[in-house]
Short mmCIF file of C-alpha atoms and ligand atoms in Angstrom, two decimals:
data_model
loop_
_atom_site.label_atom_id
_atom_site.label_comp_id
_atom_site.label_asym_id
_atom_site.label_seq_id
_atom_site.Cartn_x
_atom_site.Cartn_y
_atom_site.Cartn_z
CA MET Q 1048 -13.27 -8.35 11.44
CA LYS Q 1049 -10.69 -8.12 8.92
CA LYS Q 1050 -6.81 -8.84 9.84
CA ILE Q 1051 -5.15 -6.47 7.35
CA ALA Q 1052 -0.77 -6.29 6.83
CA ILE Q 1053 0.59 -3.44 5.68
CA PHE Q 1054 3.67 -3.80 3.58
CA ALA Q 1055 6.29 -1.35 3.34
CA SER Q 1056 9.41 -0.07 2.95
CA GLY Q 1057 9.98 3.42 3.62
CA ASN Q 1058 8.74 6.50 5.32
CA GLY Q 1059 5.77 4.92 6.28
CA SER Q 1060 2.97 8.19 5.95
CA ASN Q 1061 0.42 5.91 4.76
CA ALA Q 1062 0.81 3.15 6.54
CA GLU Q 1063 0.71 5.81 10.23
CA ASN Q 1064 -2.45 7.12 8.46
CA ILE Q 1065 -4.17 3.42 7.99
CA ILE Q 1066 -3.22 2.11 11.27
CA ARG Q 1067 -4.53 5.25 12.70
CA TYR Q 1068 -7.67 4.98 10.47
CA PHE Q 1069 -8.21 1.19 11.79
CA ARG Q 1070 -7.76 2.36 15.51
CA ASP Q 1071 -10.43 4.96 15.38
CA ASN Q 1072 -13.06 2.74 13.40
CA PRO Q 1073 -11.76 -0.60 15.33
CA ASN Q 1074 -15.35 -2.42 13.81
CA ALA Q 1075 -14.31 -2.85 10.22
CA ALA Q 1076 -11.02 -4.58 10.21
CA GLU Q 1077 -7.75 -4.03 12.46
CA VAL Q 1078 -4.10 -3.20 10.98
CA VAL Q 1079 -1.88 -6.47 13.29
CA LEU Q 1080 0.88 -6.55 10.99
CA VAL Q 1081 3.63 -4.00 9.67
CA VAL Q 1082 6.32 -6.28 7.01
CA CYS Q 1083 9.45 -4.50 5.90
CA ASN Q 1084 12.28 -4.85 3.89
CA LYS Q 1085 14.44 -2.29 5.73
CA PRO Q 1086 15.43 -2.46 8.90
CA ASP Q 1087 16.06 1.58 9.25
CA ALA Q 1088 12.80 2.24 7.15
CA ALA Q 1089 10.80 5.45 8.88
CA VAL Q 1090 7.88 3.33 8.96
CA VAL Q 1091 9.34 0.70 11.65
CA LYS Q 1092 8.91 3.37 14.36
CA ARG Q 1093 6.00 4.95 13.24
CA ALA Q 1094 4.60 1.40 14.01
CA GLU Q 1095 6.54 0.56 17.09
CA ASN Q 1096 5.60 3.81 18.23
CA LEU Q 1097 1.22 2.71 17.33
CA GLY Q 1098 1.82 -0.39 19.22
CA VAL Q 1099 1.70 -2.38 15.97
CA PRO Q 1100 4.56 -5.39 15.66
CA VAL Q 1101 6.67 -5.25 12.58
CA LYS Q 1102 8.06 -7.70 11.41
CA ILE Q 1103 11.43 -7.56 8.97
CA ILE Q 1104 11.65 -9.80 6.38
CA SER Q 1105 14.96 -9.36 3.49
CA LYS Q 1106 14.48 -9.13 0.06
CA ALA Q 1107 16.01 -13.27 0.16
CA ASP Q 1108 13.94 -14.11 2.26
CA PHE Q 1109 10.88 -12.72 0.49
CA GLN Q 1110 11.25 -14.85 -1.50
CA ASN Q 1111 10.89 -17.80 0.78
CA GLN Q 1112 7.26 -18.78 0.58
CA ASP Q 1113 7.41 -21.23 4.13
CA ILE Q 1114 8.36 -18.55 5.88
CA VAL Q 1115 5.97 -15.79 4.29
CA LEU Q 1116 2.95 -17.73 4.47
CA GLU Q 1117 3.55 -18.67 7.90
CA LEU Q 1118 3.98 -15.24 9.22
CA LEU Q 1119 0.50 -14.20 7.32
CA LYS Q 1120 -0.58 -17.27 8.12
CA GLU Q 1121 -0.46 -17.38 12.07
CA ALA Q 1122 -0.86 -13.04 12.50
CA LYS Q 1123 -4.38 -14.13 10.58
CA ILE Q 1124 -4.23 -12.05 8.03
CA ASP Q 1125 -6.61 -11.02 5.39
CA ILE Q 1126 -5.98 -8.30 3.30
CA ILE Q 1127 -2.34 -6.74 2.42
CA ILE Q 1128 -1.88 -3.63 1.59
CA LEU Q 1129 1.05 -2.36 0.07
CA ALA Q 1130 2.07 1.15 1.53
CA GLY Q 1131 5.37 1.99 -0.49
CA PHE Q 1132 6.24 -0.93 -0.91
CA LEU Q 1133 9.21 -1.50 -3.42
CA LEU Q 1134 9.93 -4.71 -3.89
CA MET Q 1135 7.88 -6.57 -6.63
CA VAL Q 1136 5.18 -9.38 -4.69
CA PRO Q 1137 6.21 -12.62 -5.01
CA GLN Q 1138 3.63 -15.00 -7.67
CA TYR Q 1139 3.04 -17.47 -4.53
CA LEU Q 1140 1.74 -14.50 -2.86
CA THR Q 1141 -0.85 -13.19 -5.04
CA GLU Q 1142 -2.26 -16.63 -6.03
CA HIS Q 1143 -2.35 -17.71 -2.22
CA TYR Q 1144 -3.97 -13.57 -1.63
CA LYS Q 1145 -5.18 -13.38 -5.25
CA ASP Q 1146 -7.71 -10.24 -5.55
CA ARG Q 1147 -6.45 -9.19 -1.83
CA ILE Q 1148 -3.68 -7.53 -1.88
CA ILE Q 1149 -4.82 -3.47 -2.92
CA ASN Q 1150 -1.59 -1.08 -3.73
CA ILE Q 1151 -1.73 2.67 -4.07
CA HIS Q 1152 -0.16 4.68 -6.67
CA PRO Q 1153 1.14 7.90 -6.35
CA SER Q 1154 0.13 9.05 -10.47
CA LEU Q 1155 -3.03 8.19 -12.70
CA LEU Q 1156 -2.07 4.22 -13.74
CA PRO Q 1157 -1.27 3.42 -17.03
CA ALA Q 1158 0.16 6.35 -17.08
CA TYR Q 1159 4.34 6.66 -15.09
CA GLY Q 1160 3.37 3.69 -13.71
CA GLY Q 1161 5.81 0.19 -13.80
CA LYS Q 1162 9.42 -0.30 -13.49
CA GLY Q 1163 11.69 2.33 -11.78
CA MET Q 1164 8.23 4.99 -11.60
CA TYR Q 1165 8.32 4.92 -8.19
CA GLY Q 1166 8.17 7.71 -5.33
CA ARG Q 1167 9.82 11.30 -6.50
CA HIS Q 1168 10.73 9.55 -9.48
CA VAL Q 1169 7.39 9.51 -10.76
CA HIS Q 1170 6.77 13.29 -9.60
CA GLU Q 1171 10.06 14.21 -11.63
CA ALA Q 1172 8.77 12.52 -14.49
CA VAL Q 1173 5.34 14.12 -14.29
CA VAL Q 1174 6.39 17.67 -13.97
CA ALA Q 1175 9.23 17.35 -16.90
CA ALA Q 1176 5.97 16.01 -19.80
CA GLY Q 1177 4.16 19.19 -18.49
CA GLU Q 1178 1.07 17.52 -17.26
CA THR Q 1179 -1.16 19.44 -16.28
CA GLU Q 1180 -2.66 17.17 -14.13
CA THR Q 1181 -2.06 13.64 -11.85
CA GLY Q 1182 -3.98 11.71 -9.19
CA ILE Q 1183 -3.68 8.67 -7.25
CA THR Q 1184 -4.42 5.36 -8.36
CA ILE Q 1185 -5.57 2.57 -5.86
CA HIS Q 1186 -5.45 -1.13 -6.71
CA LEU Q 1187 -5.40 -4.86 -7.10
CA VAL Q 1188 -2.02 -6.12 -7.01
CA THR Q 1189 -1.17 -9.02 -9.73
CA ASP Q 1190 2.37 -10.13 -10.52
CA LYS Q 1191 2.71 -7.60 -13.39
CA CYS Q 1192 4.04 -4.02 -12.01
CA ASP Q 1193 1.02 -1.75 -11.71
CA GLU Q 1194 -1.04 -3.63 -13.43
CA GLY Q 1195 -3.79 -5.03 -11.43
CA ALA Q 1196 -7.62 -3.76 -11.93
CA ILE Q 1197 -7.84 -0.48 -10.51
CA LEU Q 1198 -10.46 0.21 -8.22
CA PHE Q 1199 -10.19 4.10 -7.32
CA GLN Q 1200 -8.70 6.84 -8.93
CA VAL Q 1201 -8.70 10.76 -8.07
CA LYS Q 1202 -7.23 13.55 -9.26
CA THR Q 1203 -5.07 16.86 -8.74
CA GLY Q 1204 -4.34 20.02 -11.32
CA ILE Q 1205 -0.64 20.93 -12.05
CA SER Q 1206 0.32 24.29 -12.24
CA PRO Q 1207 3.23 25.81 -13.78
CA GLU Q 1208 4.81 26.76 -10.95
CA ASP Q 1209 4.66 23.05 -8.95
CA THR Q 1210 7.15 21.52 -8.62
CA PRO Q 1211 8.06 17.72 -8.02
CA GLN Q 1212 7.85 18.60 -4.48
CA SER Q 1213 4.83 20.19 -4.68
CA VAL Q 1214 3.25 17.64 -6.37
CA GLU Q 1215 4.03 15.03 -4.00
CA ALA Q 1216 2.79 17.05 -1.50
CA LYS Q 1217 -0.41 17.25 -3.26
CA ILE Q 1218 -0.45 13.56 -3.75
CA HIS Q 1219 0.52 12.51 -0.14
CA ARG Q 1220 -2.80 14.32 1.03
CA LEU Q 1221 -5.20 12.75 -1.69
CA GLU Q 1222 -2.87 9.96 -0.51
CA LYS Q 1223 -4.26 10.55 3.49
CA GLU Q 1224 -7.64 11.30 2.12
CA HIS Q 1225 -9.23 8.49 0.66
CA PHE Q 1226 -6.60 5.60 0.93
CA PRO Q 1227 -7.95 4.18 4.85
CA ARG Q 1228 -11.81 5.07 3.36
CA LEU Q 1229 -10.90 2.59 0.06
CA ILE Q 1230 -9.65 0.23 1.69
CA GLU Q 1231 -12.51 0.27 4.69
CA LEU Q 1232 -15.42 0.43 1.73
CA PHE Q 1233 -13.06 -2.43 -0.11
CA ILE Q 1234 -13.19 -4.80 2.99
CA HIS Q 1235 -17.19 -3.98 3.36
CA ASP Q 1236 -17.53 -5.62 -0.38
CA LEU Q 1237 -15.43 -9.02 1.20
CA GLY Q 1238 -18.64 -9.75 3.32
CA GLN Q 1239 -17.74 -12.01 5.75
CA ASP Q 1240 -15.69 -14.18 3.39
CA THR Q 1241 -12.34 -14.49 5.58
CA MET Q 1242 -8.92 -16.29 5.27
CA HIS Q 1243 -8.71 -18.25 8.35
C1 GRF F 1421 3.28 6.60 -1.75
O1 GRF F 1421 3.12 8.45 -2.18
C2 GRF F 1421 2.31 6.10 -2.30
O2 GRF F 1421 1.93 6.18 -3.20
C3 GRF F 1421 4.00 5.29 -3.46
O3 GRF F 1421 4.73 5.29 -2.16
C4 GRF F 1421 5.16 6.75 -1.08
C5 GRF F 1421 4.63 6.31 -0.32
O4 GRF F 1421 4.82 7.25 0.73
N1 GRF F 1421 3.55 3.76 -3.38
P1 GRF F 1421 5.01 7.02 2.19
O5 GRF F 1421 6.01 5.56 2.64
O6 GRF F 1421 3.78 6.44 2.91
O7 GRF F 1421 5.18 8.33 3.31
#
């Protein structure tokens, strides 16, 4: 069984959804660790309430590969899921976990990706540009922001009445519906190939 670490920086509704999904489908994988760079982020409480250990790692400590790789090794982590994780993943990590780090981005990449394009900023830009559709992208993580191979995209329409808030709500619904399922498929395709 594969062991998942979720990296998150903020609210953590995706993290919670993924934890619950694999708790209910325990044959595929288990979320054994949440890593967060913000001690006061809501994701910390969400994970603790679900009994998943949380490790706070500061932005500076993320640059220290001994700290991070040791933590992941100790927990026997096979796959890392970024769910609203706002730091760039350091190169040592994209190399060590090559093709084993997955991110979710709240737009149809390559549109509305890159530096500064996260959370509400994405939806504000999409609405301001008068787009008629947006969506989510689930992709592999490399050391270039939002540029790894795309695993899955799904679209949703935007009507003239939509606001950044209502678009965000639509996106969150899509994320809840698809992200855990896609992780499960990805893990299935990895087969017996574990890291530890
Ligand atoms: C999600 O929209 C995700 O696509 C993006 O950041 C948001 C995180 O939301 N990367 P939450 O913290 O999971 O509620």
